[in-house]
Short mmCIF file of C-alpha atoms and ligand atoms in Angstrom, two decimals:
data_model
loop_
_atom_site.label_atom_id
_atom_site.label_comp_id
_atom_site.label_asym_id
_atom_site.label_seq_id
_atom_site.Cartn_x
_atom_site.Cartn_y
_atom_site.Cartn_z
CA MET A 19 -9.40 13.64 -1.16
CA GLY A 20 -6.43 12.80 0.94
CA ALA A 21 -2.81 11.83 1.26
CA ALA A 22 -1.27 8.39 1.60
CA LEU A 23 2.04 7.76 3.33
CA SER A 24 3.45 5.12 5.64
CA GLY A 25 5.29 4.98 8.97
CA PRO A 26 8.50 3.29 7.80
CA GLN A 27 8.86 5.61 4.80
CA THR A 28 8.41 8.85 6.67
CA GLU A 29 9.06 8.66 10.40
CA GLY A 30 12.80 8.15 10.56
CA ALA A 31 13.92 8.21 14.21
CA TYR A 32 14.71 4.55 13.70
CA ARG A 33 16.28 3.98 17.11
CA LYS A 34 14.52 6.71 19.04
CA ASP A 35 12.35 6.26 22.09
CA GLY A 36 12.73 2.53 22.30
CA LYS A 37 11.84 1.66 18.71
CA LEU A 38 13.00 -1.85 17.85
CA GLU A 39 14.92 -2.71 14.72
CA ASN A 40 12.77 -3.68 11.75
CA ILE A 41 13.64 -5.61 8.62
CA TRP A 42 14.48 -2.39 6.70
CA ASP A 43 16.90 -1.27 9.39
CA THR A 44 18.50 -4.70 9.30
CA TRP A 45 18.88 -4.65 5.52
CA SER A 46 20.25 -1.08 5.68
CA ASP A 47 22.77 -2.14 8.32
CA CYS A 48 23.98 -5.20 6.51
CA SER A 49 24.17 -3.85 2.95
CA ILE A 50 23.78 -0.10 2.61
CA SER A 51 25.02 -0.21 -1.00
CA ASP A 52 21.74 -1.86 -1.97
CA PHE A 53 20.04 1.48 -1.31
CA TYR A 54 20.05 4.33 -3.82
CA ASN A 55 22.78 6.81 -2.85
CA LYS A 56 23.33 4.65 0.25
CA VAL A 57 20.31 6.16 1.98
CA GLY A 58 18.92 3.54 4.35
CA SER A 59 15.81 3.41 6.48
CA TYR A 60 17.14 5.71 9.14
CA THR A 61 15.62 9.15 8.65
CA GLY A 62 12.50 8.76 6.49
CA ASN A 63 11.41 12.27 5.62
CA ASP A 64 11.64 13.38 9.26
CA PHE A 65 7.92 12.97 9.91
CA TYR A 66 8.70 12.04 13.52
CA GLU A 67 9.70 15.65 14.07
CA LYS A 68 7.64 17.37 11.40
CA TYR A 69 4.25 15.64 11.67
CA GLU A 70 2.48 18.74 12.91
CA GLU A 71 3.76 20.86 10.04
CA ASP A 72 2.77 18.11 7.58
CA ILE A 73 -0.75 17.72 8.88
CA ARG A 74 -1.17 21.48 8.78
CA LEU A 75 0.01 21.41 5.16
CA PHE A 76 -2.60 18.75 4.28
CA LYS A 77 -5.26 20.96 5.76
CA SER A 78 -4.04 24.05 3.92
CA LEU A 79 -4.34 22.18 0.62
CA GLY A 80 -7.95 21.32 1.43
CA LEU A 81 -7.44 17.58 1.97
CA ASP A 82 -9.81 15.90 4.37
CA SER A 83 -7.98 12.66 5.18
CA PHE A 84 -4.54 11.16 5.60
CA ARG A 85 -3.27 7.59 5.78
CA THR A 86 -0.17 6.50 7.57
CA SER A 87 0.81 3.35 9.45
CA ILE A 88 1.78 2.43 12.96
CA GLN A 89 5.16 0.74 13.04
CA TRP A 90 4.87 -2.54 14.94
CA SER A 91 8.52 -2.07 15.95
CA ARG A 92 7.67 1.28 17.53
CA LEU A 93 4.47 0.32 19.32
CA LEU A 94 5.55 -2.89 21.05
CA GLY A 95 8.65 -4.15 22.79
CA GLN A 96 9.97 -7.67 22.36
CA ASP A 97 7.92 -8.71 25.39
CA GLU A 98 4.81 -7.62 23.41
CA LYS A 99 4.20 -4.87 25.98
CA LEU A 100 3.37 -1.34 24.90
CA ASN A 101 6.31 0.97 24.32
CA GLU A 102 4.86 4.03 26.07
CA LYS A 103 6.98 6.52 24.14
CA GLY A 104 6.10 4.92 20.82
CA ALA A 105 2.42 4.93 21.74
CA ASP A 106 2.70 8.56 22.78
CA PHE A 107 3.98 9.49 19.30
CA TYR A 108 0.90 7.97 17.64
CA HIS A 109 -1.41 9.58 20.21
CA ARG A 110 0.13 12.91 19.28
CA ILE A 111 -0.54 12.24 15.60
CA CYS A 112 -4.18 11.40 16.36
CA ALA A 113 -4.59 14.55 18.43
CA CYS A 114 -2.98 16.69 15.75
CA ALA A 115 -5.16 15.22 12.98
CA LYS A 116 -8.23 15.84 15.12
CA LYS A 117 -7.20 19.41 15.84
CA HIS A 118 -6.83 20.12 12.12
CA GLU A 119 -9.98 18.16 11.20
CA ILE A 120 -8.11 15.63 9.13
CA GLU A 121 -9.61 12.14 9.23
CA LEU A 122 -6.87 9.67 10.03
CA PHE A 123 -6.73 6.35 8.17
CA MET A 124 -4.47 4.05 10.17
CA ASN A 125 -2.81 1.02 8.69
CA LEU A 126 -1.12 -1.61 10.85
CA TYR A 127 1.52 -3.09 8.57
CA HIS A 128 3.47 -1.70 5.64
CA PHE A 129 6.18 -4.31 4.82
CA ASP A 130 7.87 -3.58 8.19
CA MET A 131 8.35 -6.76 10.19
CA PRO A 132 10.24 -6.29 13.48
CA THR A 133 13.60 -8.01 13.06
CA TYR A 134 13.35 -10.27 16.13
CA LEU A 135 10.18 -11.76 14.61
CA PHE A 136 11.76 -12.04 11.20
CA GLN A 137 14.56 -13.99 12.87
CA ARG A 138 11.93 -16.40 14.19
CA GLY A 139 10.85 -17.12 10.62
CA GLY A 140 8.76 -14.03 9.87
CA TRP A 141 5.60 -14.76 7.91
CA GLU A 142 6.73 -18.34 7.39
CA ASN A 143 6.09 -19.00 11.07
CA ARG A 144 2.54 -19.24 12.42
CA GLU A 145 3.69 -17.89 15.78
CA VAL A 146 4.39 -14.62 14.01
CA VAL A 147 0.82 -14.65 12.68
CA GLU A 148 -0.34 -14.97 16.31
CA ALA A 149 2.04 -12.20 17.37
CA TYR A 150 0.53 -9.94 14.72
CA ALA A 151 -2.94 -10.56 16.19
CA VAL A 152 -1.65 -9.51 19.62
CA TYR A 153 -0.16 -6.36 18.09
CA ALA A 154 -3.44 -5.54 16.31
CA ARG A 155 -5.44 -6.11 19.51
CA THR A 156 -3.12 -3.80 21.44
CA ALA A 157 -3.43 -1.08 18.79
CA PHE A 158 -7.25 -1.30 18.68
CA ARG A 159 -7.46 -1.00 22.46
CA GLU A 160 -4.90 1.77 22.73
CA PHE A 161 -6.18 4.03 19.92
CA GLY A 162 -9.73 2.74 19.54
CA LYS A 163 -11.35 6.01 20.58
CA GLU A 164 -9.08 8.13 18.40
CA ILE A 165 -9.13 6.38 15.02
CA ARG A 166 -12.19 5.62 12.92
CA TYR A 167 -10.67 4.01 9.81
CA TRP A 168 -8.37 1.04 10.31
CA PHE A 169 -6.54 -1.18 7.83
CA THR A 170 -4.85 -4.49 8.52
CA PHE A 171 -2.26 -4.51 5.72
CA ASN A 172 -0.95 -2.46 2.87
CA GLU A 173 -0.29 -4.53 -0.26
CA PRO A 174 -0.10 -7.99 1.31
CA ILE A 175 0.97 -9.37 -2.08
CA VAL A 176 4.25 -7.46 -2.08
CA GLU A 177 6.31 -9.25 0.58
CA PRO A 178 5.55 -12.75 -0.76
CA ASP A 179 6.65 -11.50 -4.18
CA GLN A 180 9.57 -9.27 -3.37
CA ARG A 181 11.13 -11.16 -0.48
CA TYR A 182 10.27 -14.78 -1.28
CA ARG A 183 9.44 -15.27 -4.98
CA THR A 184 11.48 -12.85 -7.05
CA GLY A 185 14.03 -12.37 -4.26
CA MET A 186 14.46 -8.66 -5.03
CA TRP A 187 14.24 -7.64 -1.37
CA TYR A 188 16.06 -8.87 1.70
CA PRO A 189 16.33 -11.82 2.51
CA PHE A 190 16.41 -12.44 -1.30
CA ILE A 191 14.66 -15.82 -1.33
CA LYS A 192 13.56 -17.29 -4.67
CA ASP A 193 11.22 -20.06 -3.73
CA ALA A 194 7.65 -20.17 -5.05
CA LYS A 195 6.49 -22.65 -2.42
CA ARG A 196 7.75 -20.56 0.49
CA GLY A 197 6.26 -17.48 -1.19
CA MET A 198 2.86 -19.18 -1.28
CA ASN A 199 3.03 -19.98 2.42
CA VAL A 200 3.95 -16.41 3.21
CA GLN A 201 0.98 -15.16 1.14
CA TYR A 202 -1.29 -17.61 2.94
CA HIS A 203 -0.01 -16.73 6.42
CA ILE A 204 -0.42 -13.01 5.78
CA SER A 205 -4.00 -13.78 4.73
CA LEU A 206 -4.56 -15.55 8.05
CA ALA A 207 -2.96 -12.66 9.91
CA HIS A 208 -5.35 -10.26 8.19
CA CYS A 209 -8.31 -12.42 9.26
CA LEU A 210 -7.15 -12.64 12.88
CA ALA A 211 -6.78 -8.87 13.00
CA VAL A 212 -10.31 -8.37 11.65
CA TRP A 213 -11.50 -10.83 14.28
CA GLU A 214 -9.73 -8.81 16.98
CA PHE A 215 -11.30 -5.66 15.57
CA ARG A 216 -14.82 -7.10 15.78
CA LYS A 217 -14.20 -8.26 19.36
CA ALA A 218 -12.75 -4.88 20.34
CA LYS A 219 -15.85 -3.22 18.91
CA GLU A 220 -18.21 -5.48 20.83
CA GLU A 221 -16.27 -4.82 23.99
CA GLY A 222 -16.59 -1.06 23.52
CA TYR A 223 -12.95 -0.23 22.81
CA LEU A 224 -13.69 1.32 19.41
CA LEU A 225 -15.73 4.19 18.07
CA PRO A 226 -19.24 2.92 17.25
CA ASP A 227 -18.77 3.74 13.55
CA ALA A 228 -15.19 2.42 13.29
CA GLN A 229 -14.44 0.53 10.07
CA ILE A 230 -11.85 -2.02 9.10
CA GLY A 231 -10.40 -2.59 5.64
CA LEU A 232 -7.57 -4.06 3.62
CA ILE A 233 -5.45 -2.15 1.12
CA ASN A 234 -3.90 -3.87 -1.86
CA CYS A 235 -2.34 -2.96 -5.17
CA PHE A 236 -4.78 -4.40 -7.65
CA ALA A 237 -3.83 -4.53 -11.27
CA PRO A 238 -6.50 -5.31 -13.82
CA PRO A 239 -4.98 -8.06 -16.00
CA TYR A 240 -4.85 -7.68 -19.77
CA THR A 241 -3.46 -9.87 -22.50
CA ARG A 242 -2.90 -9.77 -26.27
CA GLU A 243 -5.68 -8.72 -28.59
CA ASP A 244 -6.27 -12.19 -30.02
CA PRO A 245 -5.57 -14.37 -27.05
CA THR A 246 -5.04 -18.12 -27.23
CA PRO A 247 -6.66 -20.29 -24.54
CA GLU A 248 -3.21 -20.42 -22.90
CA ASP A 249 -3.08 -16.62 -22.75
CA LEU A 250 -6.48 -16.62 -21.08
CA GLU A 251 -5.29 -19.21 -18.62
CA ALA A 252 -2.38 -16.91 -17.77
CA VAL A 253 -4.90 -14.12 -17.13
CA ARG A 254 -6.99 -16.39 -14.90
CA MET A 255 -4.05 -17.16 -12.63
CA GLU A 256 -2.70 -13.60 -12.64
CA ASP A 257 -6.13 -12.30 -11.65
CA GLY A 258 -6.61 -15.24 -9.27
CA LEU A 259 -3.39 -14.88 -7.30
CA ARG A 260 -3.20 -11.10 -7.20
CA ASN A 261 -6.76 -9.80 -7.28
CA ARG A 262 -9.37 -12.47 -6.57
CA TRP A 263 -7.29 -14.02 -3.77
CA TRP A 264 -7.78 -10.86 -1.66
CA LEU A 265 -11.17 -9.85 -3.01
CA ASP A 266 -12.70 -13.24 -2.22
CA LEU A 267 -11.05 -13.24 1.18
CA VAL A 268 -12.46 -9.86 2.17
CA THR A 269 -15.97 -10.39 0.72
CA LYS A 270 -16.60 -14.13 1.12
CA GLY A 271 -14.19 -15.13 3.85
CA LYS A 272 -12.52 -17.76 1.66
CA LEU A 273 -9.89 -18.10 -1.03
CA PRO A 274 -10.74 -18.76 -4.69
CA GLU A 275 -11.25 -22.52 -5.24
CA ASP A 276 -9.93 -22.57 -8.81
CA VAL A 277 -6.67 -20.94 -7.72
CA LEU A 278 -6.19 -23.37 -4.83
CA GLU A 279 -6.88 -26.29 -7.18
CA THR A 280 -4.29 -25.11 -9.70
CA LEU A 281 -1.75 -24.58 -6.92
CA LYS A 282 -2.41 -28.08 -5.67
CA LYS A 283 -1.87 -29.59 -9.11
CA CYS A 284 1.50 -27.82 -9.26
CA GLN A 285 2.43 -28.79 -5.69
CA LEU A 286 2.43 -25.17 -4.67
CA GLU A 287 -0.52 -25.34 -2.30
CA PRO A 288 -0.04 -23.50 1.00
CA ASP A 289 0.16 -25.26 4.34
CA VAL A 290 -3.58 -25.34 5.25
CA ARG A 291 -4.33 -26.69 8.73
CA PRO A 292 -7.53 -27.79 10.47
CA GLY A 293 -9.35 -24.75 11.84
CA ASP A 294 -8.04 -22.40 9.14
CA GLU A 295 -11.40 -22.31 7.39
CA GLU A 296 -12.95 -20.67 10.44
CA ILE A 297 -10.14 -18.12 10.61
CA LEU A 298 -10.48 -17.27 6.91
CA HIS A 299 -14.17 -16.76 7.44
CA GLN A 300 -13.36 -13.82 9.76
CA GLY A 301 -11.63 -11.92 6.97
CA MET A 302 -14.60 -9.96 5.64
CA VAL A 303 -14.09 -6.22 5.78
CA ASP A 304 -16.15 -3.03 5.74
CA TRP A 305 -14.37 -1.57 2.75
CA LEU A 306 -11.31 -1.86 0.58
CA GLY A 307 -8.34 0.28 -0.41
CA PHE A 308 -7.30 0.02 -4.05
CA ASN A 309 -3.73 1.12 -4.82
CA TYR A 310 -3.31 1.68 -8.54
CA TYR A 311 -0.10 2.38 -10.39
CA HIS A 312 -0.07 0.20 -13.50
CA PRO A 313 -1.96 -2.62 -15.22
CA ALA A 314 -0.74 -6.23 -15.40
CA ARG A 315 -0.19 -7.38 -18.99
CA VAL A 316 0.43 -11.09 -19.28
CA GLN A 317 0.54 -13.86 -21.84
CA ALA A 318 1.07 -17.61 -21.84
CA PRO A 319 4.54 -18.48 -20.55
CA LYS A 320 7.08 -19.49 -23.20
CA GLU A 321 8.81 -21.91 -20.82
CA LYS A 322 6.97 -24.04 -18.29
CA THR A 323 9.37 -23.19 -15.47
CA ASP A 324 11.45 -20.23 -14.39
CA GLU A 325 15.21 -20.14 -13.80
CA ASN A 326 14.69 -21.62 -10.32
CA GLY A 327 12.76 -24.57 -11.68
CA PHE A 328 9.37 -23.31 -10.45
CA LEU A 329 6.26 -23.49 -12.55
CA LYS A 330 5.35 -20.25 -14.31
CA PHE A 331 1.75 -19.18 -14.77
CA SER A 332 2.49 -16.31 -17.16
CA ASP A 333 5.06 -14.20 -18.96
CA PRO A 334 4.88 -10.43 -19.12
CA TYR A 335 3.29 -9.10 -22.28
CA VAL A 336 4.75 -5.85 -23.58
CA TRP A 337 1.93 -3.86 -25.14
CA PRO A 338 3.41 -2.02 -28.12
CA GLU A 339 1.38 1.11 -27.34
CA ALA A 340 2.34 1.28 -23.68
CA LYS A 341 3.24 4.70 -22.29
CA MET A 342 5.90 4.27 -19.62
CA ASN A 343 7.03 6.02 -16.50
CA ILE A 344 10.66 5.42 -17.41
CA TYR A 345 11.97 6.24 -13.94
CA ARG A 346 10.01 3.46 -12.29
CA GLY A 347 9.57 1.16 -15.28
CA TRP A 348 5.80 1.11 -14.77
CA GLU A 349 3.23 1.51 -17.52
CA ILE A 350 0.94 4.51 -17.19
CA TYR A 351 -2.56 3.39 -18.10
CA PRO A 352 -5.21 5.56 -16.45
CA LYS A 353 -8.11 3.56 -17.89
CA GLY A 354 -7.04 0.62 -15.69
CA ILE A 355 -8.45 2.42 -12.66
CA TYR A 356 -11.84 2.53 -14.38
CA ASP A 357 -11.66 -1.08 -15.56
CA PHE A 358 -10.96 -2.22 -12.03
CA GLY A 359 -13.82 -0.06 -10.73
CA MET A 360 -16.13 -1.78 -13.21
CA LYS A 361 -14.79 -5.19 -12.20
CA MET A 362 -15.68 -4.32 -8.61
CA LYS A 363 -19.14 -3.23 -9.64
CA GLU A 364 -19.80 -6.43 -11.56
CA GLU A 365 -18.05 -9.04 -9.40
CA TYR A 366 -18.08 -7.55 -5.88
CA PRO A 367 -21.01 -5.10 -5.98
CA ASP A 368 -21.45 -4.87 -2.21
CA LEU A 369 -17.91 -3.82 -1.44
CA LYS A 370 -17.19 -0.12 -1.16
CA PHE A 371 -13.67 0.97 -2.01
CA PHE A 372 -11.50 4.03 -2.39
CA ILE A 373 -8.36 4.74 -4.36
CA SER A 374 -5.88 4.38 -1.54
CA GLU A 375 -2.73 5.09 -3.59
CA ASN A 376 -2.03 6.52 -7.00
CA GLY A 377 0.98 8.59 -7.86
CA MET A 378 3.96 9.22 -10.06
CA GLY A 379 7.60 9.04 -9.02
CA VAL A 380 10.11 11.01 -11.12
CA GLU A 381 13.89 11.16 -10.92
CA HIS A 382 15.98 14.36 -10.83
CA GLU A 383 13.02 16.69 -10.41
CA GLY A 384 15.39 19.58 -9.74
CA ARG A 385 15.63 20.07 -13.52
CA PHE A 386 12.00 21.21 -13.56
CA ARG A 387 12.55 24.08 -11.11
CA ASP A 388 11.48 27.52 -12.36
CA ALA A 389 13.22 30.81 -11.60
CA SER A 390 11.35 31.09 -8.29
CA GLY A 391 12.62 27.64 -7.26
CA GLU A 392 9.29 25.85 -7.57
CA ILE A 393 9.23 22.44 -9.27
CA GLN A 394 6.97 22.61 -12.30
CA ASP A 395 5.66 19.05 -12.22
CA ASP A 396 3.13 19.29 -15.05
CA TYR A 397 3.65 15.58 -15.77
CA ARG A 398 2.27 14.80 -12.29
CA ILE A 399 -0.73 17.07 -12.77
CA GLU A 400 -1.47 15.35 -16.07
CA PHE A 401 -1.08 11.92 -14.44
CA VAL A 402 -3.47 12.70 -11.57
CA GLN A 403 -5.97 14.51 -13.75
CA GLU A 404 -6.20 11.62 -16.21
CA HIS A 405 -6.65 9.10 -13.42
CA LEU A 406 -9.27 11.23 -11.68
CA GLU A 407 -11.23 11.53 -14.91
CA TRP A 408 -11.43 7.73 -15.15
CA VAL A 409 -12.35 7.48 -11.45
CA LEU A 410 -15.15 9.92 -12.08
CA LYS A 411 -16.42 7.92 -15.04
CA ALA A 412 -16.41 4.75 -12.90
CA ILE A 413 -18.42 6.53 -10.18
CA GLN A 414 -20.88 7.84 -12.74
CA GLU A 415 -21.34 4.29 -14.02
CA GLY A 416 -22.08 2.93 -10.59
CA ALA A 417 -18.74 1.98 -9.00
CA GLN A 418 -18.81 2.44 -5.23
CA CYS A 419 -15.62 4.47 -5.10
CA MET A 420 -15.58 6.68 -2.02
CA GLY A 421 -12.49 8.79 -2.55
CA TYR A 422 -8.93 9.26 -3.67
CA HIS A 423 -5.62 9.40 -1.81
CA TYR A 424 -2.51 10.56 -3.60
CA TRP A 425 0.55 8.45 -2.79
CA GLY A 426 3.52 10.16 -1.45
CA LEU A 427 1.95 13.61 -1.13
CA ILE A 428 5.21 14.60 0.57
CA ASP A 429 8.43 13.19 -0.95
CA ASN A 430 9.29 10.10 1.05
CA TRP A 431 11.70 7.19 1.28
CA SER A 432 10.90 4.62 -1.42
CA TRP A 433 12.45 1.49 0.08
CA ASN A 434 15.69 0.55 -1.66
CA ASN A 435 15.06 3.28 -4.25
CA ALA A 436 15.36 5.66 -1.28
CA PHE A 437 14.79 9.22 -2.61
CA LYS A 438 15.55 8.39 -6.25
CA ASN A 439 12.01 8.81 -7.57
CA ARG A 440 10.13 11.66 -5.96
CA TYR A 441 6.36 11.19 -5.66
CA GLY A 442 5.48 14.30 -3.71
CA MET A 443 3.35 17.28 -4.54
CA ILE A 444 5.40 18.66 -1.69
CA GLU A 445 9.15 18.61 -2.06
CA VAL A 446 11.49 17.56 0.72
CA GLU A 447 14.91 19.22 0.60
CA LEU A 448 17.25 16.54 1.88
CA MET A 449 20.21 18.89 2.10
CA ASN A 450 18.22 21.56 3.90
CA ASN A 451 16.96 19.90 7.06
CA TYR A 452 14.11 18.13 5.22
CA GLN A 453 12.37 21.40 4.58
CA ARG A 454 8.98 21.13 2.85
CA LYS A 455 8.21 23.19 -0.25
CA LEU A 456 5.09 23.13 -2.46
CA LYS A 457 5.48 21.96 -6.06
CA LYS A 458 3.18 23.23 -8.79
CA SER A 459 0.96 20.14 -8.40
CA ALA A 460 0.21 20.98 -4.75
CA LYS A 461 -1.25 24.30 -5.82
CA TRP A 462 -3.14 22.58 -8.61
CA ILE A 463 -4.78 20.07 -6.27
CA GLN A 464 -5.60 22.82 -3.81
CA GLU A 465 -7.44 24.65 -6.58
CA LEU A 466 -9.17 21.46 -7.70
CA ILE A 467 -10.49 20.88 -4.18
CA ARG A 468 -11.52 24.51 -3.80
CA LEU A 469 -13.52 24.41 -7.02
CA ARG A 470 -15.06 21.05 -6.12
CA GLU A 471 -16.56 22.58 -3.02
CA LYS A 472 -18.42 25.04 -5.20
CA LYS A 473 -19.45 22.97 -8.21
CA PRO A 474 -20.63 19.46 -8.91
CA ILE A 475 -17.66 17.13 -9.31
CA GLU A 476 -18.24 16.68 -13.05
CA GLU A 477 -17.44 20.33 -13.63
CA THR A 478 -14.49 20.42 -11.31
CA MET A 479 -11.66 19.11 -13.42
CA VAL A 480 -9.43 22.10 -13.86
CA SER A 481 -6.88 22.22 -16.62
CA LYS A 482 -3.20 22.35 -15.72
C1 LIG B 503 3.20 1.13 -3.21
C2 LIG B 503 3.58 1.08 -1.76
O1 LIG B 503 3.46 -0.11 -3.76
O2 LIG B 503 3.91 1.94 -4.08
C3 LIG B 503 4.45 2.22 -1.30
O3 LIG B 503 2.47 0.94 -0.91
C4 LIG B 503 5.45 2.59 -2.36
O4 LIG B 503 5.06 1.85 -0.10
C5 LIG B 503 4.68 3.02 -3.61
O5 LIG B 503 6.36 3.55 -1.96
C6 LIG B 503 5.56 3.48 -4.75
O6 LIG B 503 6.49 2.48 -5.10
P1 LIG B 503 8.05 2.72 -5.00
O7 LIG B 503 8.64 1.37 -5.01
O8 LIG B 503 8.45 3.53 -6.19
O9 LIG B 503 8.30 3.44 -3.71
#
């Protein structure tokens, strides 16, 4: 049981100690009104200053592990040399986690491209893929004896979607072909990093039991109850592009043939070059992180193309019985976590995984404060409990699920939603020097963990 967070959403200190500008800083600088309440990337939740207090809090709740990410823009300078002060910050985190017996899960990339590389074309440019491999190699060598669990990317599907296909995020591009190339180049970057990891291990830079993984948001795809063949085709491509793409890559070292064929027919195939096959083959990992928030419900597209003239593989399907998190617009469907666990068991039985993110963001949580000032987030307790029950069922039925990390254990900066939706079991008081304060759910999870230590997990589920 652990906590998931990320560097760019927590650290703040965006210009401190030689940190370079990243794409979030650039977007914040050029259009602050795009961010909820005009809160840009600058301060995170003050983790740069408060990391020790936070890690101590994790320990006091009984958690055994914590994921964050190194910011590329903090670790390296533009000359690709180590920024000593940036490195020192991450060394201090490692030492602190060790001192408090918290296992650190370190991710290398969480949507946070350094701006100078973005200006060279970002993930559209293969030189940036090479630069990422240099960054990964440097990180493995620098922290290899301090970190056991490494991850190449968090949610590699998100930037192709948000920045290049739907154009919701800076630089607001709506181009399916460019999006496909970005998805493909990130896949290559993942593989090169795994390659670097294996080399670093052979050369003795890493702990002997160090592991490498990939984290993605997988959404089990569903469609209407009586699907037409076209609905099923929509499911095939949804599953193919978002789930199987990464699952095949990390278990077989290649991308799904049927998906590549369909992309080719639609002239959306990525720019594959000689030698890529060998690179892709390096992509196999030791385990996988599964971020789960909501299912994907799709149906056959009504129109063949979208408003930009690009071919559509599916339309959203609104399930009449869906229960929604209205603040985020995401469906809450706890059984999806089990269905995906079963999919893993059937289709990728050798791959171990853990729930690397799961959480609920709610707006205006101040209205749930009791007389003592504590936020009574019963909705969050219910959300986590229901998901954990389905995780447990999956484990009992043979899924190789190794654990659970709650996303946003401490309120943190949610990209352009800034601090609109709070995910934390620990509140951050923005107007009070980012002070941390337990919500009801923090005490609940503490009790859950305490009871689990005494009883078999099946008997552990405590009521709210
Ligand atoms: C995941 C990301 O997609 O969901 C996190 O890994 C993100 O970075 C989390 O914060 C919750 O989404 P959001 O957009 O509400 O912050």
